[in-house]
Amino acid sequence: MATGNEPTTVLATPNIALVKYWGRRDSRLNLPTNSSISITLGEGLSTRTSVLLTNRIRNDTLYINGERHRLGTAKDEKFFYIGRVLDELKRMDGTKKRMLVVTENNYPTGAGLASSAAGAAALIHAASEALGLNLDAKEMSRVARLVSGSGCRSLFGGFAIWHMGKEADGRDSYAEQLYAPEHWPDIVDIVAIVDRGRKPVSTSEGHERTRASSNLYKYRADHAEERSMRLMDALKHRDFESMAHITMRDSNSMHACCLDSYPPINYLNDDSVRIMRAVHMLNDAHGEMVAAYTFDAGPNAHVITTRRNAERVMAALKDSLGKRAELMLLGQGSGPRILGAKESLIDMERLRPVAHE
Ligand code: PMV
């Protein structure tokens, strides 16, 4: 039973998919047409979320980076769904209190850096903790999936898989950890930020348009499960060469399907193409794979490499991007963690986000 006197604060991090989720068989329940596999990233990019249960506000309220949103109203579909998911959690607990949620990203929102994935993981973890529901990570992932599909993978550290599932109600569509970061600690991600703007086509619209109009997509969906199996094998054996091939080809396949959609969607820009070229040249020059690029729904790159090779990969990216290069080296994250009361984002007097100096 929720006590709700103190806020609960959770920090979560984005994940980058090596085999990507693209296209849904059910867009209301966020059920994918293929399983996906990702790396949860270290804390350089993170989302912090505080949840308070209280009778002192009238409606469930969410602040994202200081901006206030009312939950559960039909006006904005996204907030409507978040409201419904939180209602469901409250029903499980039996509380009649309202929920005040304050969330902040330390990086741009909606720029294809998986802010919604980290946000969903932090929100569901914090809400379930605040309500005292004791959900295990697998159950939390099922709930987080309803808020942001890819967010269900951010509930686990290291490498995670989201099983597509077959059931119409989504009960078998959840994520679980494949390997903790200790399995292959050498693996790191260089995030190359080339554009901080919002993506022109939301992922929601992208999933739907691609599934509905791309012919290539049917091929992708037919081969995605086999690709996941091969990636799992590569991860098991810490086989960088195979992992790199599968990762780059899966990213290329997703973006090819986007271009094949009608009207076409192009998430990449000239700098993304420069990064792809630089990675292929580097791998060719070494006579073996030292790096692999992958792009989510935006032009910013994730370049997967090893600690041993990170410096030379960074140098190659700087060479190709010049002054525009904004690079960040991230290790693997350990999944969401609960923070202390001092790190709460809620001003308890005014029931608003704490002011930052
Ligand atoms: O979870 P969504 O609806 O934001 O979709 C994310 C899709 C990709 O980031 C492009 C791929 C993935 O699996 O994370």
Short mmCIF file of C-alpha atoms and ligand atoms in Angstrom, two decimals:
data_model
loop_
_atom_site.label_atom_id
_atom_site.label_comp_id
_atom_site.label_asym_id
_atom_site.label_seq_id
_atom_site.Cartn_x
_atom_site.Cartn_y
_atom_site.Cartn_z
CA MET A 1 0.00 0.00 0.00
CA ALA A 2 1.31 3.40 -0.93
CA THR A 3 2.38 5.75 1.83
CA GLY A 4 3.15 8.56 -0.60
CA ASN A 5 4.52 10.98 2.00
CA GLU A 6 7.90 11.30 0.34
CA PRO A 7 8.71 11.37 -3.36
CA THR A 8 10.47 8.39 -4.90
CA THR A 9 13.21 9.28 -7.36
CA VAL A 10 14.71 6.97 -9.97
CA LEU A 11 17.47 7.48 -12.51
CA ALA A 12 17.38 5.51 -15.77
CA THR A 13 19.39 5.60 -18.96
CA PRO A 14 18.58 5.16 -22.65
CA ASN A 15 19.40 2.02 -24.56
CA ILE A 16 20.64 1.60 -28.10
CA ALA A 17 19.18 -1.25 -30.12
CA LEU A 18 21.53 -3.41 -32.18
CA VAL A 19 18.58 -5.27 -33.69
CA LYS A 20 15.86 -2.68 -33.80
CA TYR A 21 12.17 -2.53 -33.09
CA TRP A 22 10.52 -0.93 -36.11
CA GLY A 23 6.83 -1.44 -36.88
CA ARG A 24 4.04 -2.62 -34.63
CA ARG A 25 1.45 -5.35 -34.89
CA ASP A 26 -0.65 -3.44 -32.31
CA SER A 27 -0.05 0.27 -31.91
CA ARG A 28 -2.25 0.71 -28.83
CA LEU A 29 -0.41 -1.95 -26.85
CA ASN A 30 2.99 -1.23 -28.47
CA LEU A 31 3.39 -4.79 -29.69
CA PRO A 32 6.28 -5.15 -32.14
CA THR A 33 6.54 -7.23 -35.30
CA ASN A 34 9.99 -8.50 -34.25
CA SER A 35 12.08 -9.03 -31.13
CA SER A 36 14.87 -6.52 -30.50
CA ILE A 37 18.19 -6.50 -28.64
CA SER A 38 19.92 -3.51 -27.06
CA ILE A 39 22.69 -2.21 -24.86
CA THR A 40 21.66 -0.07 -21.90
CA LEU A 41 23.95 2.93 -21.79
CA GLY A 42 26.00 4.37 -18.94
CA GLU A 43 24.92 7.46 -17.05
CA GLY A 44 26.32 10.21 -19.34
CA LEU A 45 22.81 10.47 -20.81
CA SER A 46 20.18 10.00 -18.13
CA THR A 47 16.62 10.71 -17.07
CA ARG A 48 15.69 11.43 -13.48
CA THR A 49 12.07 11.04 -12.39
CA SER A 50 10.40 11.79 -9.05
CA VAL A 51 6.94 10.48 -8.22
CA LEU A 52 4.79 11.69 -5.34
CA LEU A 53 1.37 10.37 -4.30
CA THR A 54 -0.67 13.17 -2.83
CA ASN A 55 -4.17 14.48 -2.09
CA ARG A 56 -2.92 18.05 -2.49
CA ILE A 57 -3.40 18.22 -6.29
CA ARG A 58 -6.57 17.70 -8.31
CA ASN A 59 -5.30 15.76 -11.33
CA ASP A 60 -2.41 13.49 -12.10
CA THR A 61 0.26 15.87 -13.37
CA LEU A 62 3.51 15.39 -15.22
CA TYR A 63 6.30 17.92 -15.69
CA ILE A 64 8.86 17.12 -18.40
CA ASN A 65 11.89 19.41 -18.26
CA GLY A 66 9.78 22.03 -16.46
CA GLU A 67 6.82 21.88 -18.86
CA ARG A 68 3.50 20.91 -17.30
CA HIS A 69 1.22 18.28 -18.86
CA ARG A 70 -2.11 17.06 -17.57
CA LEU A 71 -2.45 13.31 -17.77
CA GLY A 72 -5.40 11.28 -18.94
CA THR A 73 -6.98 13.92 -21.18
CA ALA A 74 -7.65 12.78 -24.73
CA LYS A 75 -6.06 15.89 -26.30
CA ASP A 76 -2.55 14.50 -26.57
CA GLU A 77 -2.51 10.78 -27.28
CA LYS A 78 0.84 10.22 -25.60
CA PHE A 79 -0.19 11.80 -22.31
CA PHE A 80 -3.53 10.10 -22.47
CA TYR A 81 -1.79 6.72 -22.55
CA ILE A 82 0.69 7.60 -19.80
CA GLY A 83 -2.30 8.62 -17.66
CA ARG A 84 -4.04 5.32 -18.37
CA VAL A 85 -0.96 3.30 -17.46
CA LEU A 86 -0.52 5.18 -14.18
CA ASP A 87 -4.25 4.72 -13.43
CA GLU A 88 -3.79 1.00 -13.91
CA LEU A 89 -0.87 0.95 -11.46
CA LYS A 90 -2.89 2.95 -8.93
CA ARG A 91 -5.77 0.52 -9.31
CA MET A 92 -3.40 -2.35 -8.50
CA ASP A 93 -2.51 -0.55 -5.30
CA GLY A 94 -6.02 0.65 -4.49
CA THR A 95 -4.97 4.25 -3.80
CA LYS A 96 -7.21 7.20 -4.62
CA LYS A 97 -4.34 9.69 -4.37
CA ARG A 98 -3.15 11.69 -7.35
CA MET A 99 0.28 11.32 -8.83
CA LEU A 100 2.72 14.17 -9.31
CA VAL A 101 5.55 13.23 -11.66
CA VAL A 102 8.56 15.43 -12.35
CA THR A 103 11.06 14.24 -14.92
CA GLU A 104 14.21 15.74 -16.39
CA ASN A 105 16.61 14.63 -19.10
CA ASN A 106 20.20 15.80 -19.06
CA TYR A 107 20.19 15.73 -22.89
CA PRO A 108 17.89 16.80 -25.76
CA THR A 109 14.39 15.32 -25.81
CA GLY A 110 12.97 13.93 -29.07
CA ALA A 111 16.26 14.07 -30.96
CA GLY A 112 16.52 10.34 -31.52
CA LEU A 113 18.58 9.80 -28.36
CA ALA A 114 15.96 7.55 -26.77
CA SER A 115 14.78 10.07 -24.19
CA SER A 116 11.34 8.40 -24.14
CA ALA A 117 12.88 4.99 -23.44
CA ALA A 118 14.80 6.22 -20.39
CA GLY A 119 11.75 8.27 -19.37
CA ALA A 120 9.41 5.27 -19.48
CA ALA A 121 11.80 3.07 -17.50
CA ALA A 122 12.37 5.74 -14.84
CA LEU A 123 8.64 6.53 -14.60
CA ILE A 124 7.41 2.96 -14.21
CA HIS A 125 10.19 2.05 -11.79
CA ALA A 126 9.53 5.15 -9.65
CA ALA A 127 5.71 4.78 -9.78
CA SER A 128 5.80 1.11 -8.88
CA GLU A 129 8.21 1.86 -6.02
CA ALA A 130 6.15 4.83 -4.76
CA LEU A 131 3.03 2.65 -4.77
CA GLY A 132 4.89 -0.18 -3.03
CA LEU A 133 3.78 -2.62 -5.72
CA ASN A 134 6.91 -4.78 -5.65
CA LEU A 135 6.73 -5.55 -9.36
CA ASP A 136 9.69 -7.50 -10.64
CA ALA A 137 11.72 -6.09 -13.54
CA LYS A 138 9.96 -8.30 -16.08
CA GLU A 139 6.53 -7.07 -14.98
CA MET A 140 7.76 -3.49 -14.93
CA SER A 141 9.06 -3.94 -18.47
CA ARG A 142 5.61 -5.06 -19.64
CA VAL A 143 4.09 -1.89 -18.18
CA ALA A 144 6.91 0.37 -19.46
CA ARG A 145 6.31 -1.06 -22.95
CA LEU A 146 2.88 0.57 -22.95
CA VAL A 147 4.45 4.00 -22.41
CA SER A 148 7.40 3.60 -24.81
CA GLY A 149 8.03 0.31 -26.60
CA SER A 150 11.81 0.51 -26.54
CA GLY A 151 11.65 1.73 -22.91
CA CYS A 152 10.95 -1.82 -21.74
CA ARG A 153 14.60 -2.69 -22.46
CA SER A 154 15.95 0.17 -20.29
CA LEU A 155 14.79 -1.63 -17.14
CA PHE A 156 17.81 -3.90 -17.43
CA GLY A 157 21.53 -3.21 -17.37
CA GLY A 158 23.99 -4.55 -19.95
CA PHE A 159 22.43 -6.37 -22.91
CA ALA A 160 18.64 -6.85 -23.00
CA ILE A 161 16.16 -8.54 -25.30
CA TRP A 162 12.55 -7.56 -25.85
CA HIS A 163 10.60 -10.65 -26.86
CA MET A 164 8.02 -9.75 -29.49
CA GLY A 165 5.50 -12.23 -28.08
CA LYS A 166 2.58 -13.73 -29.96
CA GLU A 167 -0.44 -13.09 -27.71
CA ALA A 168 -2.95 -10.42 -28.71
CA ASP A 169 -3.06 -8.96 -25.18
CA GLY A 170 0.75 -8.55 -25.02
CA ARG A 171 1.28 -10.67 -21.92
CA ASP A 172 4.26 -12.44 -23.52
CA SER A 173 5.82 -9.23 -24.91
CA TYR A 174 8.35 -8.15 -22.30
CA ALA A 175 12.07 -7.55 -21.91
CA GLU A 176 14.71 -9.38 -19.92
CA GLN A 177 18.44 -9.17 -19.39
CA LEU A 178 20.62 -11.24 -21.67
CA TYR A 179 23.94 -10.32 -20.06
CA ALA A 180 25.02 -8.00 -17.26
CA PRO A 181 27.72 -5.43 -18.20
CA GLU A 182 30.37 -7.70 -16.65
CA HIS A 183 29.85 -10.26 -19.41
CA TRP A 184 31.55 -8.04 -22.00
CA PRO A 185 32.76 -4.92 -20.18
CA ASP A 186 35.04 -3.97 -23.06
CA ILE A 187 32.05 -2.84 -25.17
CA VAL A 188 31.46 0.92 -25.25
CA ASP A 189 29.32 3.33 -27.26
CA ILE A 190 30.50 6.60 -28.78
CA VAL A 191 27.48 8.85 -29.19
CA ALA A 192 28.03 11.37 -31.99
CA ILE A 193 25.54 14.21 -31.67
CA VAL A 194 25.23 15.96 -35.02
CA ASP A 195 21.81 17.53 -34.55
CA ARG A 196 20.07 18.54 -31.31
CA GLY A 197 16.72 19.33 -32.96
CA ARG A 198 13.50 17.32 -32.71
CA LYS A 199 13.00 14.61 -35.30
CA PRO A 200 10.69 15.60 -38.18
CA VAL A 201 8.61 12.40 -37.99
CA SER A 202 7.80 10.92 -34.56
CA THR A 203 8.68 7.28 -33.98
CA SER A 204 4.99 6.55 -33.53
CA GLU A 205 4.21 7.87 -37.00
CA GLY A 206 7.36 6.19 -38.39
CA HIS A 207 6.41 2.73 -37.04
CA GLU A 208 2.96 3.04 -38.54
CA ARG A 209 3.85 4.54 -41.91
CA THR A 210 6.59 1.97 -42.52
CA ARG A 211 4.42 -1.00 -41.61
CA ALA A 212 1.55 0.28 -43.73
CA SER A 213 3.44 1.32 -46.87
CA SER A 214 6.94 -0.18 -47.21
CA ASN A 215 7.39 -3.34 -49.29
CA LEU A 216 10.95 -3.75 -48.04
CA TYR A 217 9.59 -3.85 -44.52
CA LYS A 218 7.92 -7.21 -45.13
CA TYR A 219 11.33 -8.67 -45.95
CA ARG A 220 12.86 -7.06 -42.87
CA ALA A 221 10.15 -8.43 -40.58
CA ASP A 222 10.56 -11.94 -42.04
CA HIS A 223 14.31 -11.94 -41.31
CA ALA A 224 14.46 -10.04 -38.03
CA GLU A 225 14.01 -13.06 -35.74
CA GLU A 226 16.86 -14.90 -37.41
CA ARG A 227 19.01 -11.76 -37.06
CA SER A 228 18.27 -11.64 -33.33
CA MET A 229 19.30 -15.28 -32.96
CA ARG A 230 22.60 -14.60 -34.72
CA LEU A 231 23.21 -11.54 -32.56
CA MET A 232 22.53 -13.52 -29.39
CA ASP A 233 25.11 -16.03 -30.52
CA ALA A 234 27.65 -13.26 -31.22
CA LEU A 235 27.07 -11.74 -27.77
CA LYS A 236 27.41 -15.10 -26.09
CA HIS A 237 30.82 -15.66 -27.69
CA ARG A 238 31.90 -12.00 -27.43
CA ASP A 239 32.34 -12.06 -31.19
CA PHE A 240 32.83 -8.40 -32.14
CA GLU A 241 33.13 -9.09 -35.86
CA SER A 242 29.69 -10.72 -36.11
CA MET A 243 28.09 -8.25 -33.73
CA ALA A 244 29.38 -5.34 -35.82
CA HIS A 245 28.08 -6.79 -39.11
CA ILE A 246 24.63 -7.54 -37.71
CA THR A 247 24.37 -4.13 -36.01
CA MET A 248 25.25 -2.05 -39.07
CA ARG A 249 23.12 -4.09 -41.43
CA ASP A 250 20.14 -3.93 -39.12
CA SER A 251 20.41 -0.15 -38.84
CA ASN A 252 20.76 0.16 -42.62
CA SER A 253 17.76 -2.10 -43.10
CA MET A 254 15.58 -0.01 -40.77
CA HIS A 255 16.54 3.24 -42.50
CA ALA A 256 16.07 1.68 -45.95
CA CYS A 257 12.53 0.72 -44.92
CA CYS A 258 11.97 4.29 -43.74
CA LEU A 259 12.99 5.63 -47.16
CA ASP A 260 10.82 3.00 -48.81
CA SER A 261 7.79 4.23 -46.84
CA TYR A 262 5.37 6.54 -48.56
CA PRO A 263 5.72 9.47 -48.16
CA PRO A 264 9.39 8.60 -47.45
CA ILE A 265 10.98 9.19 -44.07
CA ASN A 266 14.62 10.19 -43.85
CA TYR A 267 15.99 10.37 -40.32
CA LEU A 268 19.64 10.61 -41.41
CA ASN A 269 21.58 13.67 -42.61
CA ASP A 270 24.90 14.30 -44.38
CA ASP A 271 26.85 13.94 -41.14
CA SER A 272 25.23 10.55 -40.51
CA VAL A 273 26.45 9.45 -43.94
CA ARG A 274 29.94 10.82 -43.20
CA ILE A 275 30.00 8.76 -39.99
CA MET A 276 28.97 5.59 -41.84
CA ARG A 277 31.71 6.16 -44.41
CA ALA A 278 34.32 6.86 -41.71
CA VAL A 279 33.47 3.63 -39.87
CA HIS A 280 33.70 1.50 -43.03
CA MET A 281 37.03 3.13 -43.96
CA LEU A 282 38.39 2.52 -40.47
CA ASN A 283 37.34 -1.13 -40.50
CA ASP A 284 38.85 -1.59 -43.96
CA ALA A 285 42.12 0.06 -42.90
CA HIS A 286 42.40 -2.30 -39.92
CA GLY A 287 41.50 -5.38 -41.92
CA GLU A 288 39.02 -6.26 -39.17
CA MET A 289 35.98 -4.77 -37.47
CA VAL A 290 36.88 -2.17 -34.86
CA ALA A 291 33.60 -0.22 -34.88
CA ALA A 292 29.93 -0.45 -35.86
CA TYR A 293 27.47 2.41 -36.35
CA THR A 294 23.79 2.33 -35.62
CA PHE A 295 21.11 5.05 -35.86
CA ASP A 296 17.74 5.24 -34.14
CA ALA A 297 15.03 7.57 -35.43
CA GLY A 298 17.38 10.52 -35.87
CA PRO A 299 20.69 11.56 -37.45
CA ASN A 300 22.77 11.13 -34.28
CA ALA A 301 25.04 8.10 -34.40
CA HIS A 302 25.93 5.46 -31.87
CA VAL A 303 29.28 3.91 -32.73
CA ILE A 304 29.86 0.67 -30.87
CA THR A 305 33.49 -0.22 -30.25
CA THR A 306 35.80 -1.60 -27.58
CA ARG A 307 37.64 0.35 -24.86
CA ARG A 308 40.88 -0.65 -26.57
CA ASN A 309 39.87 0.96 -29.87
CA ALA A 310 37.76 3.85 -28.56
CA GLU A 311 40.44 6.51 -28.96
CA ARG A 312 41.22 5.74 -32.58
CA VAL A 313 37.51 5.55 -33.43
CA MET A 314 36.95 8.95 -31.79
CA ALA A 315 39.86 10.36 -33.81
CA ALA A 316 38.37 9.01 -37.06
CA LEU A 317 34.96 10.52 -36.24
CA LYS A 318 36.55 13.87 -35.42
CA ASP A 319 38.42 13.78 -38.72
CA SER A 320 35.25 13.17 -40.68
CA LEU A 321 33.03 15.65 -38.83
CA GLY A 322 35.51 18.42 -38.13
CA LYS A 323 34.33 21.07 -35.69
CA ARG A 324 30.77 19.73 -35.69
CA ALA A 325 31.85 16.64 -33.78
CA GLU A 326 30.22 16.40 -30.39
CA LEU A 327 31.26 13.01 -29.09
CA MET A 328 30.46 11.27 -25.85
CA LEU A 329 32.00 7.98 -24.71
CA LEU A 330 29.58 5.83 -22.73
CA GLY A 331 30.07 2.47 -21.07
CA GLN A 332 27.23 0.06 -20.32
CA GLY A 333 24.67 1.00 -17.70
CA SER A 334 23.43 -1.20 -14.88
CA GLY A 335 19.73 -0.34 -15.24
CA PRO A 336 17.55 2.04 -13.20
CA ARG A 337 18.52 2.95 -9.64
CA ILE A 338 16.66 4.61 -6.80
CA LEU A 339 18.15 7.91 -5.66
CA GLY A 340 18.13 9.46 -2.20
CA ALA A 341 15.66 12.12 -0.96
CA LYS A 342 18.20 14.89 -1.60
CA GLU A 343 18.03 14.15 -5.32
CA SER A 344 14.26 14.55 -5.55
CA LEU A 345 12.99 16.91 -8.26
CA ILE A 346 9.83 17.87 -6.35
CA ASP A 347 9.51 21.06 -4.32
CA MET A 348 7.32 19.73 -1.50
CA GLU A 349 6.02 23.15 -0.44
CA ARG A 350 4.77 24.24 -3.85
CA LEU A 351 4.31 20.80 -5.40
CA ARG A 352 6.24 21.87 -8.46
CA PRO A 353 9.63 21.03 -9.95
CA VAL A 354 12.48 22.25 -7.77
CA ALA A 355 14.03 25.42 -9.10
CA HIS A 356 17.57 25.11 -10.45
CA GLU A 357 20.12 27.82 -9.79
O1 PMV B 1 10.04 3.06 -28.54
P1 PMV B 1 9.79 3.94 -29.70
O2 PMV B 1 8.36 3.91 -30.15
O3 PMV B 1 10.30 5.35 -29.46
O4 PMV B 1 10.59 3.36 -30.96
C1 PMV B 1 11.99 3.28 -30.96
C2 PMV B 1 12.51 2.72 -32.21
C3 PMV B 1 14.02 2.74 -32.40
O5 PMV B 1 14.65 3.52 -31.42
C4 PMV B 1 14.32 3.36 -33.75
C5 PMV B 1 14.59 1.33 -32.40
C6 PMV B 1 14.67 0.65 -31.05
O6 PMV B 1 14.49 -0.56 -31.02
O7 PMV B 1 15.00 1.31 -30.06
#
